[in-house]
């Protein structure tokens, strides 16, 4: 058994991890050979359409949005024992599904448990909770993918619990090392926390100061065009970027439902097959989207007949689970068709080796047209099938490199896009392009409203902006006012595991001279250690250019 089977940033190379990785490969093989219809299996193998969480194909859904009460009931408990109960519930739930858990209103869900504890007791409880969440309790080799959305509770208890949670997150574990999980998402909302005279402005400022040191929280825009018509208490992020909001089959919003399954289409491969001919490109894209839809429908039916959902029926985690009918339950979820490499595909189509900003301006309509076309197709699927199809701006952590590698080996041509070793995340501006953050946001923001299944815009900073909260605020608010749905700020975060120092470490720790350095980065939704990244992601990391240099935004 080779460790090379390990291909996720969040997987520990322990004994369980080896066994799990081996088992997963066997399952995938069996599913591709015996369960999945050959034409869709072939699309997966040829890296045309990647089936995410393939090993779970006939077992369970992807992610869920949920409340604390759903997870632990409403029994009277102390704050500390509430967090212990929540940890146990998260461990159970993460092993019932393939993807992330998003608690949609973490602040108001837990505020009511505050009694007469002092601040230090609460911080200690949070720290212990976070330490527990960073143990590999998922399959014995992964941390549970959990996201806590917060920021809207304006009650005194709500503000206090959020503030102390940020304090605990910032101070890190017993040795002062940063936490990787949970992923914290601050919900931005006008009248609640963005303007200086709003009740949670101070909390927002505090959140920005933590982002400036830990890259977390990220920011969810409750006021964007596609979010503003929904009650902000009912929407939030689950998993690394999944957005589950509208529902043609029942209650809308992100609670008690999630993404059932997703695939990612390789736009670059289609561009190679159609170089220069947009008519041909669109006909290939249409055929692949149709196949993606059929595959998702096949998976949906397979899950209904085969899925392990008894636990959901008992606990009522999922909408309509009480009727003990997998179809009624999963009809509330989404089926997502995702894409990666939009700008790489445009470059190939237009015969450009390396896109410049001028090229992006010139071919913007072509790029936008592709995504708009995909969204139109997806809305048609929703109408025709009576299921919630959505368009996902995929992070595709596992495929960014494997798509490029396959295409380089099999298309037999010398294309720059695949030679660089990875394809660019969703609609993101090529990471190697020097562009200031405003221009980056200007280019990406329009795509957010098309990607109703989830999207994120990242701005890369050269170094940790700890002393410069204004810079973080400027970026977040520029993205907010330009209609980005979800915003993250990245910078290199090195962590000395001997003394807890956090900052940029070139060689040895500047504080204790240790060489035991953990390099935390974010390339696909969650923080992760650089040495765990896939080859493609590592290549992407090396190419990344900065969009904001302190004091030199333009
Ligand atoms: Zn040190």
Coordinates of C-alpha atoms and ligand atoms in Angstrom, one line a residue:
X1 CA 0.0 0.0 0.0
X2 CA 1.4 3.4 -1.0
X3 CA 1.0 6.6 0.8
X4 CA 0.5 8.2 -2.6
X5 CA -3.2 7.1 -2.3
X6 CA -3.6 9.9 0.1
X7 CA -4.8 12.8 -1.8
X8 CA -6.7 15.2 0.6
X9 CA -5.1 18.0 2.5
X10 CA -7.1 17.0 5.6
X11 CA -5.9 13.4 5.9
X12 CA -3.4 12.1 8.4
X13 CA -0.9 9.6 7.4
X14 CA -1.7 7.2 10.2
X15 CA -2.6 3.5 10.2
X16 CA -6.4 4.2 9.8
X17 CA -5.6 6.6 7.0
X18 CA -3.7 3.9 5.1
X19 CA -6.5 1.4 5.5
X20 CA -9.2 3.9 4.6
X21 CA -7.3 5.1 1.6
X22 CA -6.9 1.6 0.4
X23 CA -10.5 0.8 1.0
X24 CA -11.6 3.9 -0.8
X25 CA -9.6 3.0 -3.9
X26 CA -11.2 -0.4 -4.0
X27 CA -14.7 1.0 -3.6
X28 CA -14.1 3.5 -6.3
X29 CA -12.9 0.8 -8.7
X30 CA -15.9 -1.4 -7.9
X31 CA -18.4 1.5 -8.4
X32 CA -16.8 2.5 -11.7
X33 CA -16.8 -1.0 -12.9
X34 CA -20.1 -2.3 -11.7
X35 CA -22.5 0.4 -10.5
X36 CA -22.0 3.5 -12.5
X37 CA -23.2 3.3 -16.2
X38 CA -20.1 2.9 -18.4
X39 CA -20.4 6.2 -20.3
X40 CA -20.4 8.2 -17.0
X41 CA -17.7 6.1 -15.5
X42 CA -15.6 6.8 -18.6
X43 CA -16.1 10.6 -18.2
X44 CA -14.8 10.3 -14.7
X45 CA -11.8 8.2 -15.8
X46 CA -11.0 10.5 -18.7
X47 CA -11.1 13.5 -16.3
X48 CA -13.9 15.1 -18.3
X49 CA -16.4 15.0 -15.4
X50 CA -15.1 14.2 -11.9
X51 CA -17.5 12.5 -9.5
X52 CA -16.8 14.0 -6.0
X53 CA -16.7 11.7 -3.0
X54 CA -17.1 8.8 -5.4
X55 CA -16.5 6.2 -2.7
X56 CA -19.7 7.4 -1.1
X57 CA -21.7 7.2 -4.3
X58 CA -24.4 4.8 -3.1
X59 CA -24.0 5.3 0.6
X60 CA -24.7 8.9 1.7
X61 CA -25.1 12.6 0.7
X62 CA -22.4 15.3 0.8
X63 CA -23.1 18.1 3.3
X64 CA -25.7 19.6 5.6
X65 CA -26.7 22.9 7.2
X66 CA -27.9 22.4 10.8
X67 CA -28.6 24.0 14.2
X68 CA -27.1 23.2 17.5
X69 CA -30.5 22.2 18.8
X70 CA -30.9 19.7 16.0
X71 CA -27.6 18.1 17.0
X72 CA -28.0 18.0 20.8
X73 CA -31.6 18.7 21.7
X74 CA -32.8 21.4 24.1
X75 CA -31.9 19.8 27.4
X76 CA -30.7 22.1 30.1
X77 CA -26.9 21.9 30.3
X78 CA -24.0 24.0 31.4
X79 CA -22.1 25.9 28.6
X80 CA -19.2 23.5 29.0
X81 CA -21.3 20.3 28.8
X82 CA -23.2 21.8 25.8
X83 CA -20.0 22.1 23.9
X84 CA -19.0 18.5 24.9
X85 CA -22.3 17.2 23.7
X86 CA -21.9 19.2 20.5
X87 CA -18.5 17.7 19.9
X88 CA -20.0 14.2 20.2
X89 CA -22.8 15.0 17.9
X90 CA -20.4 16.5 15.3
X91 CA -18.3 13.3 15.4
X92 CA -21.3 11.1 14.8
X93 CA -22.7 13.3 12.0
X94 CA -19.4 13.7 10.2
X95 CA -19.2 9.9 9.9
X96 CA -22.7 9.7 8.5
X97 CA -21.9 11.9 5.5
X98 CA -19.1 12.6 3.0
X99 CA -18.7 16.3 3.3
X100 CA -19.0 19.4 5.6
X101 CA -21.3 20.3 8.4
X102 CA -22.4 24.0 8.6
X103 CA -24.0 25.3 11.7
X104 CA -25.9 28.2 10.3
X105 CA -26.4 30.5 13.4
X106 CA -23.7 29.3 15.8
X107 CA -23.9 32.4 18.0
X108 CA -27.6 32.5 18.7
X109 CA -27.8 28.7 19.0
X110 CA -25.3 28.6 21.9
X111 CA -25.8 32.1 23.5
X112 CA -28.7 30.8 25.6
X113 CA -26.4 28.4 27.4
X114 CA -24.4 31.2 29.0
X115 CA -25.1 31.5 32.7
X116 CA -22.7 32.9 35.3
X117 CA -19.4 31.7 34.0
X118 CA -16.6 34.2 33.8
X119 CA -14.9 35.0 30.5
X120 CA -11.9 32.9 31.2
X121 CA -14.0 29.8 31.9
X122 CA -15.9 30.3 28.6
X123 CA -12.7 30.8 26.6
X124 CA -11.3 27.6 28.2
X125 CA -14.4 25.7 27.3
X126 CA -14.1 26.9 23.7
X127 CA -10.5 26.0 23.5
X128 CA -11.1 22.5 24.7
X129 CA -13.9 22.2 22.2
X130 CA -11.6 23.4 19.4
X131 CA -8.8 21.1 20.5
X132 CA -11.3 18.2 20.3
X133 CA -12.5 19.3 16.8
X134 CA -8.9 19.1 15.6
X135 CA -8.6 15.4 16.5
X136 CA -9.0 12.9 13.6
X137 CA -12.3 11.6 14.6
X138 CA -13.6 11.3 11.1
X139 CA -12.7 7.8 9.7
X140 CA -9.8 7.8 12.2
X141 CA -7.7 9.9 9.9
X142 CA -9.5 13.2 9.2
X143 CA -10.8 16.1 11.2
X144 CA -14.5 16.7 10.8
X145 CA -15.2 19.4 8.2
X146 CA -17.1 21.9 10.4
X147 CA -18.1 25.5 9.7
X148 CA -19.7 27.8 12.2
X149 CA -21.6 30.8 10.8
X150 CA -22.0 33.7 13.2
X151 CA -22.2 37.5 13.5
X152 CA -25.9 38.4 13.4
X153 CA -26.9 37.9 17.0
X154 CA -27.1 41.4 18.5
X155 CA -28.2 40.3 22.0
X156 CA -25.7 40.8 24.8
X157 CA -25.2 37.1 25.2
X158 CA -24.8 36.6 21.5
X159 CA -22.2 39.3 21.3
X160 CA -20.4 38.0 24.3
X161 CA -20.3 34.4 23.1
X162 CA -19.0 35.4 19.7
X163 CA -16.3 37.7 21.1
X164 CA -15.1 34.9 23.5
X165 CA -15.2 32.4 20.7
X166 CA -12.9 34.6 18.6
X167 CA -10.6 35.1 21.6
X168 CA -10.3 31.3 22.0
X169 CA -9.8 30.8 18.3
X170 CA -7.1 33.4 18.2
X171 CA -5.1 32.1 21.2
X172 CA -5.0 28.6 19.7
X173 CA -4.3 25.3 21.4
X174 CA -2.4 24.6 24.6
X175 CA 0.9 25.5 22.9
X176 CA -0.5 28.5 21.2
X177 CA -0.7 26.8 17.8
X178 CA -3.5 27.9 15.4
X179 CA -6.6 25.7 15.0
X180 CA -7.3 24.3 11.6
X181 CA -11.0 23.6 12.4
X182 CA -13.6 24.9 12.9
X183 CA -13.9 27.1 9.8
X184 CA -15.5 30.3 11.1
X185 CA -17.7 32.3 8.8
X186 CA -18.8 35.9 9.7
X187 CA -22.1 36.8 8.2
X188 CA -22.1 40.4 6.9
X189 CA -25.3 42.2 7.0
X190 CA -26.2 45.9 6.5
X191 CA -27.8 47.4 9.6
X192 CA -26.4 44.7 11.8
X193 CA -22.7 44.8 11.6
X194 CA -21.1 46.6 8.7
X195 CA -21.8 50.2 9.3
X196 CA -20.0 51.9 12.3
X197 CA -23.3 52.7 14.1
X198 CA -24.7 49.2 13.9
X199 CA -25.0 46.9 17.0
X200 CA -22.4 44.3 15.9
X201 CA -19.9 46.6 14.4
X202 CA -17.4 46.1 17.2
X203 CA -17.8 42.3 16.8
X204 CA -17.1 42.7 13.0
X205 CA -14.0 44.7 13.8
X206 CA -12.9 42.0 16.2
X207 CA -13.5 39.4 13.6
X208 CA -11.4 41.3 11.1
X209 CA -8.5 41.5 13.6
X210 CA -8.7 37.7 14.0
X211 CA -8.8 37.2 10.2
X212 CA -5.7 39.4 10.0
X213 CA -3.8 36.8 12.1
X214 CA -5.5 33.5 11.2
X215 CA -7.1 33.8 7.7
X216 CA -10.3 32.8 9.6
X217 CA -13.1 34.0 9.8
X218 CA -14.0 34.2 6.1
X219 CA -17.0 36.4 5.2
X220 CA -20.5 35.5 3.9
X221 CA -22.5 38.3 2.2
X222 CA -26.1 38.1 3.4
X223 CA -26.9 41.2 1.2
X224 CA -25.6 39.9 -2.2
X225 CA -28.1 39.9 -5.1
X226 CA -28.8 36.2 -4.7
X227 CA -28.9 36.2 -0.9
X228 CA -30.8 39.3 0.0
X229 CA -34.3 37.9 -0.6
X230 CA -33.8 35.2 2.0
X231 CA -33.9 35.6 5.8
X232 CA -30.3 35.9 6.8
X233 CA -30.9 33.7 9.8
X234 CA -31.8 30.9 7.4
X235 CA -28.7 31.0 5.1
X236 CA -25.0 30.3 5.6
X237 CA -22.0 28.3 4.3
X238 CA -21.7 24.6 4.7
X239 CA -18.6 22.7 3.8
X240 CA -15.9 24.7 2.1
X241 CA -18.2 26.9 0.0
X242 CA -21.4 25.1 -0.6
X243 CA -24.5 27.4 -0.9
X244 CA -27.9 25.7 -0.5
X245 CA -30.7 28.3 -0.5
X246 CA -33.6 28.0 -2.9
X247 CA -35.8 24.8 -2.8
X248 CA -38.5 23.9 -5.2
X249 CA -39.6 21.0 -3.0
X250 CA -40.0 22.5 0.4
X251 CA -38.7 25.0 2.9
X252 CA -35.9 27.3 1.6
X253 CA -32.7 28.2 3.2
X254 CA -29.6 26.3 4.4
X255 CA -31.1 24.5 7.5
X256 CA -31.7 20.8 7.6
X257 CA -30.6 20.3 4.0
X258 CA -27.5 20.4 1.9
X259 CA -25.8 19.3 -1.3
X260 CA -26.6 15.7 -2.1
X261 CA -23.9 15.2 -4.7
X262 CA -21.6 17.1 -7.0
X263 CA -19.5 16.7 -10.1
X264 CA -16.8 19.0 -11.6
X265 CA -16.5 19.5 -15.3
X266 CA -13.1 20.0 -16.9
X267 CA -13.7 23.1 -19.1
X268 CA -10.0 23.1 -20.2
X269 CA -10.2 19.6 -21.7
X270 CA -13.3 20.7 -23.7
X271 CA -11.4 23.8 -24.9
X272 CA -8.5 21.5 -26.1
X273 CA -11.0 19.5 -28.1
X274 CA -12.5 22.6 -29.7
X275 CA -9.6 25.1 -30.0
X276 CA -10.8 28.3 -31.5
X277 CA -14.2 27.0 -32.4
X278 CA -16.8 28.2 -30.0
X279 CA -19.7 26.5 -31.7
X280 CA -17.9 23.2 -31.3
X281 CA -17.0 24.0 -27.7
X282 CA -20.6 24.7 -26.8
X283 CA -21.8 21.4 -28.3
X284 CA -19.1 19.5 -26.3
X285 CA -20.1 21.4 -23.2
X286 CA -23.8 20.7 -23.7
X287 CA -23.1 16.9 -24.2
X288 CA -21.0 16.9 -21.0
X289 CA -23.5 18.8 -19.0
X290 CA -26.2 16.4 -20.1
X291 CA -24.1 13.5 -19.1
X292 CA -23.3 15.2 -15.7
X293 CA -27.0 15.6 -15.1
X294 CA -27.8 12.0 -16.0
X295 CA -25.0 10.8 -13.7
X296 CA -26.3 12.9 -10.8
X297 CA -29.8 11.5 -11.4
X298 CA -28.4 8.0 -11.4
X299 CA -26.6 8.7 -8.1
X300 CA -29.7 10.2 -6.6
X301 CA -31.7 7.1 -7.5
X302 CA -28.9 4.8 -6.3
X303 CA -28.8 6.7 -3.0
X304 CA -32.5 6.4 -2.5
X305 CA -32.5 2.6 -3.0
X306 CA -29.2 2.0 -1.2
X307 CA -28.3 4.9 1.1
X308 CA -27.8 4.5 4.9
X309 CA -30.2 7.0 6.3
X310 CA -31.8 5.2 9.3
X311 CA -29.9 7.6 11.7
X312 CA -31.5 10.6 9.9
X313 CA -35.0 9.2 10.3
X314 CA -34.4 8.8 14.0
X315 CA -32.9 12.2 14.6
X316 CA -34.7 14.5 12.2
X317 CA -31.5 16.1 11.0
X318 CA -32.8 16.4 7.5
X319 CA -36.0 18.1 6.2
X320 CA -38.9 15.6 5.9
X321 CA -36.8 12.8 7.4
X322 CA -39.7 12.1 9.7
X323 CA -41.6 10.3 7.0
X324 CA -38.8 7.7 6.7
X325 CA -38.6 8.1 2.9
X326 CA -35.2 8.8 1.4
X327 CA -36.7 10.3 -1.8
X328 CA -38.8 12.8 0.1
X329 CA -35.8 13.7 2.3
X330 CA -33.2 14.1 -0.4
X331 CA -35.5 16.0 -2.8
X332 CA -34.8 19.0 -0.5
X333 CA -31.1 18.8 -1.2
X334 CA -29.1 20.0 -4.2
X335 CA -27.4 18.3 -7.1
X336 CA -24.5 20.4 -8.2
X337 CA -22.7 20.6 -11.5
X338 CA -19.3 22.4 -10.9
X339 CA -16.5 23.5 -13.1
X340 CA -12.9 24.4 -12.9
X341 CA -10.4 26.2 -15.2
X342 CA -12.7 28.8 -16.8
X343 CA -9.8 31.2 -17.6
X344 CA -7.5 28.4 -18.6
X345 CA -10.2 27.2 -21.0
X346 CA -10.7 30.7 -22.4
X347 CA -6.9 31.0 -22.9
X348 CA -6.8 27.7 -24.8
X349 CA -9.9 28.7 -26.9
X350 CA -8.3 32.0 -27.9
X351 CA -4.8 30.6 -28.5
X352 CA -3.1 32.5 -25.7
X353 CA -0.2 31.0 -23.7
X354 CA -0.5 33.1 -20.7
X355 CA -3.4 35.4 -20.1
X356 CA -2.8 39.1 -19.3
X357 CA -5.3 41.4 -17.7
X358 CA -5.9 42.9 -21.2
X359 CA -6.8 39.5 -22.5
X360 CA -9.2 39.0 -19.6
X361 CA -10.8 42.3 -20.4
X362 CA -10.9 41.4 -24.1
X363 CA -12.4 38.0 -23.6
X364 CA -14.6 38.7 -20.6
X365 CA -17.8 38.2 -22.5
X366 CA -16.7 34.8 -23.8
X367 CA -15.9 33.7 -20.3
X368 CA -19.1 35.1 -18.8
X369 CA -21.1 33.5 -21.7
X370 CA -19.8 30.0 -20.8
X371 CA -20.9 30.3 -17.2
X372 CA -24.2 31.9 -18.0
X373 CA -24.8 29.1 -20.5
X374 CA -24.1 26.5 -17.8
X375 CA -26.5 28.2 -15.4
X376 CA -29.3 28.3 -18.0
X377 CA -28.8 24.6 -18.6
X378 CA -28.9 24.0 -14.8
X379 CA -32.1 25.9 -14.3
X380 CA -33.7 23.9 -17.1
X381 CA -32.6 20.7 -15.3
X382 CA -34.4 21.9 -12.1
X383 CA -37.6 22.7 -14.0
X384 CA -37.6 19.4 -16.0
X385 CA -36.6 17.0 -13.2
X386 CA -38.3 18.7 -10.2
X387 CA -35.0 18.5 -8.3
X388 CA -32.7 21.4 -7.1
X389 CA -29.8 21.5 -9.5
X390 CA -27.2 24.1 -8.9
X391 CA -24.1 25.5 -10.4
X392 CA -21.0 25.2 -8.3
X393 CA -17.8 27.2 -8.7
X394 CA -15.7 24.1 -7.7
X395 CA -12.7 24.2 -5.4
X396 CA -11.9 20.7 -6.7
X397 CA -9.0 20.2 -4.4
X398 CA -8.4 16.7 -5.6
X399 CA -8.6 17.3 -9.3
X400 CA -6.9 20.5 -10.1
X401 CA -3.6 18.7 -10.7
X402 CA -5.0 15.4 -11.9
X403 CA -7.1 17.0 -14.7
X404 CA -4.0 18.9 -16.0
X405 CA -1.8 15.9 -15.8
X406 CA -4.2 13.6 -17.6
X407 CA -4.8 16.1 -20.3
X408 CA -1.1 16.7 -20.8
X409 CA -0.5 13.0 -21.1
X410 CA -3.5 12.1 -23.3
X411 CA -4.2 15.0 -25.6
X412 CA -0.8 14.7 -27.0
X413 CA -0.3 18.4 -27.5
X414 CA 1.8 21.1 -25.8
X415 CA -0.7 23.3 -24.1
X416 CA 0.6 25.8 -21.5
X417 CA -2.5 25.4 -19.4
X418 CA -1.8 21.8 -18.6
X419 CA 2.0 22.1 -18.6
X420 CA 1.8 24.4 -15.6
X421 CA 0.6 21.4 -13.7
X422 CA -2.9 22.5 -12.4
X423 CA -6.0 24.2 -13.6
X424 CA -7.3 27.3 -11.9
X425 CA -10.1 27.0 -9.3
X426 CA -13.6 27.8 -10.8
X427 CA -13.8 31.3 -12.3
X428 CA -10.8 32.6 -10.4
X429 CA -8.4 34.9 -12.1
X430 CA -5.2 32.9 -13.0
X431 CA -3.2 32.7 -9.8
X432 CA 0.0 33.7 -11.5
X433 CA -1.4 36.9 -12.8
X434 CA -0.2 40.1 -11.1
X435 CA -3.4 42.0 -10.4
X436 CA -4.5 44.2 -7.6
X437 CA -7.4 43.1 -5.4
X438 CA -9.9 45.6 -6.7
X439 CA -9.4 44.4 -10.3
X440 CA -9.5 40.8 -9.2
X441 CA -12.8 41.4 -7.4
X442 CA -14.2 43.4 -10.4
X443 CA -13.4 40.4 -12.7
X444 CA -14.7 37.7 -10.3
X445 CA -17.7 39.3 -8.7
X446 CA -20.1 39.0 -11.6
X447 CA -19.7 35.2 -11.6
X448 CA -20.9 34.8 -8.0
X449 CA -24.5 35.5 -8.8
X450 CA -24.5 32.8 -11.5
X451 CA -23.0 30.2 -9.1
X452 CA -26.0 29.4 -6.9
X453 CA -24.4 26.2 -5.6
X454 CA -21.5 28.1 -4.0
X455 CA -18.4 30.2 -4.8
X456 CA -15.7 32.1 -3.1
X457 CA -13.3 34.9 -4.0
X458 CA -9.9 34.9 -2.4
X459 CA -7.5 37.8 -2.1
X460 CA -3.9 36.9 -1.5
X461 CA -1.8 39.0 0.8
X462 CA 2.0 38.9 0.8
X463 CA 2.3 38.5 4.5
X464 CA 0.2 38.4 7.6
X465 CA -1.4 41.8 7.9
X466 CA -1.8 41.6 11.7
X467 CA -1.1 45.3 12.3
X468 CA -3.2 46.3 9.3
X469 CA -6.9 45.6 10.0
X470 CA -7.8 48.4 7.8
X471 CA -6.4 46.5 4.8
X472 CA -8.5 43.5 5.6
X473 CA -11.6 45.6 6.1
X474 CA -11.0 47.4 2.8
X475 CA -10.7 44.1 0.9
X476 CA -13.8 42.5 2.6
X477 CA -15.9 45.6 2.1
X478 CA -14.8 46.1 -1.5
X479 CA -15.9 42.5 -2.2
X480 CA -19.1 42.9 -0.2
X481 CA -20.1 46.0 -2.1
X482 CA -19.3 44.4 -5.4
X483 CA -21.6 41.5 -4.7
X484 CA -19.3 38.7 -4.0
X485 CA -21.2 36.0 -2.0
X486 CA -18.3 34.7 0.0
X487 CA -14.9 36.2 0.6
X488 CA -11.6 34.9 2.0
X489 CA -8.2 36.5 2.7
X490 CA -5.1 34.4 2.3
X491 CA -1.6 34.9 3.4
X492 CA 1.3 32.6 4.3
X493 CA 1.0 31.4 7.9
X494 CA 3.9 29.6 9.3
X495 CA 3.7 28.1 12.8
X496 CA 6.6 27.0 15.0
X497 CA 5.4 23.8 16.7
X498 CA 7.9 24.1 19.4
X499 CA 7.1 27.6 20.7
X500 CA 3.8 28.5 19.0
X501 CA 5.2 31.4 17.0
X502 CA 3.0 32.4 14.1
X503 CA 4.1 34.5 11.2
X504 CA 6.3 34.2 8.1
X505 CA 9.2 31.8 8.8
X506 CA 11.7 31.5 6.0
X507 CA 14.1 29.0 7.6
X508 CA 14.3 28.6 11.4
X509 CA 11.8 30.1 13.9
X510 CA 12.8 33.7 14.8
X511 CA 11.8 33.2 18.4
X512 CA 13.3 29.8 19.4
X513 CA 15.4 28.8 16.4
X514 CA 13.5 25.6 15.9
X515 CA 13.1 24.0 12.5
X516 CA 9.9 22.3 13.4
X517 CA 7.7 24.6 11.3
X518 CA 4.1 23.8 10.1
X519 CA 3.2 25.8 7.0
X520 CA -0.5 26.5 7.0
X521 CA -2.1 27.6 3.8
X522 CA -5.6 27.8 2.3
X523 CA -6.1 26.8 -1.3
X524 CA -9.5 25.2 -1.2
X525 CA -11.9 26.4 1.5
X526 CA -10.1 25.1 4.6
X527 CA -6.8 25.8 6.2
X528 CA -4.4 22.9 5.7
X529 CA -0.7 22.1 6.0
X530 CA 1.3 22.7 2.9
X531 CA 3.1 19.4 2.9
X532 CA -0.3 17.6 2.8
X533 CA -1.3 19.3 -0.5
X534 CA -1.7 17.4 -3.7
X535 CA 1.0 18.0 -6.4
X536 CA -1.3 20.3 -8.4
X537 CA -2.2 22.4 -5.4
X538 CA 1.4 22.7 -4.5
X539 CA 2.2 23.9 -8.0
X540 CA -0.6 26.4 -7.7
X541 CA 0.7 27.6 -4.4
X542 CA 4.1 28.3 -6.0
X543 CA 2.6 30.3 -8.8
X544 CA 0.4 32.5 -6.6
X545 CA 0.8 36.2 -7.0
X546 CA -0.1 38.7 -4.3
X547 CA -3.1 41.0 -4.8
X548 CA -2.5 43.3 -1.9
X549 CA 0.9 44.5 -0.8
X550 CA 0.6 46.4 2.5
X551 CA 0.4 50.1 1.6
X552 CA 0.6 49.4 -2.1
X553 CA -2.9 48.4 -3.1
X554 CA -2.4 49.5 -6.7
Ligands
LIG1 ZN1 9.7 28.6 17.8

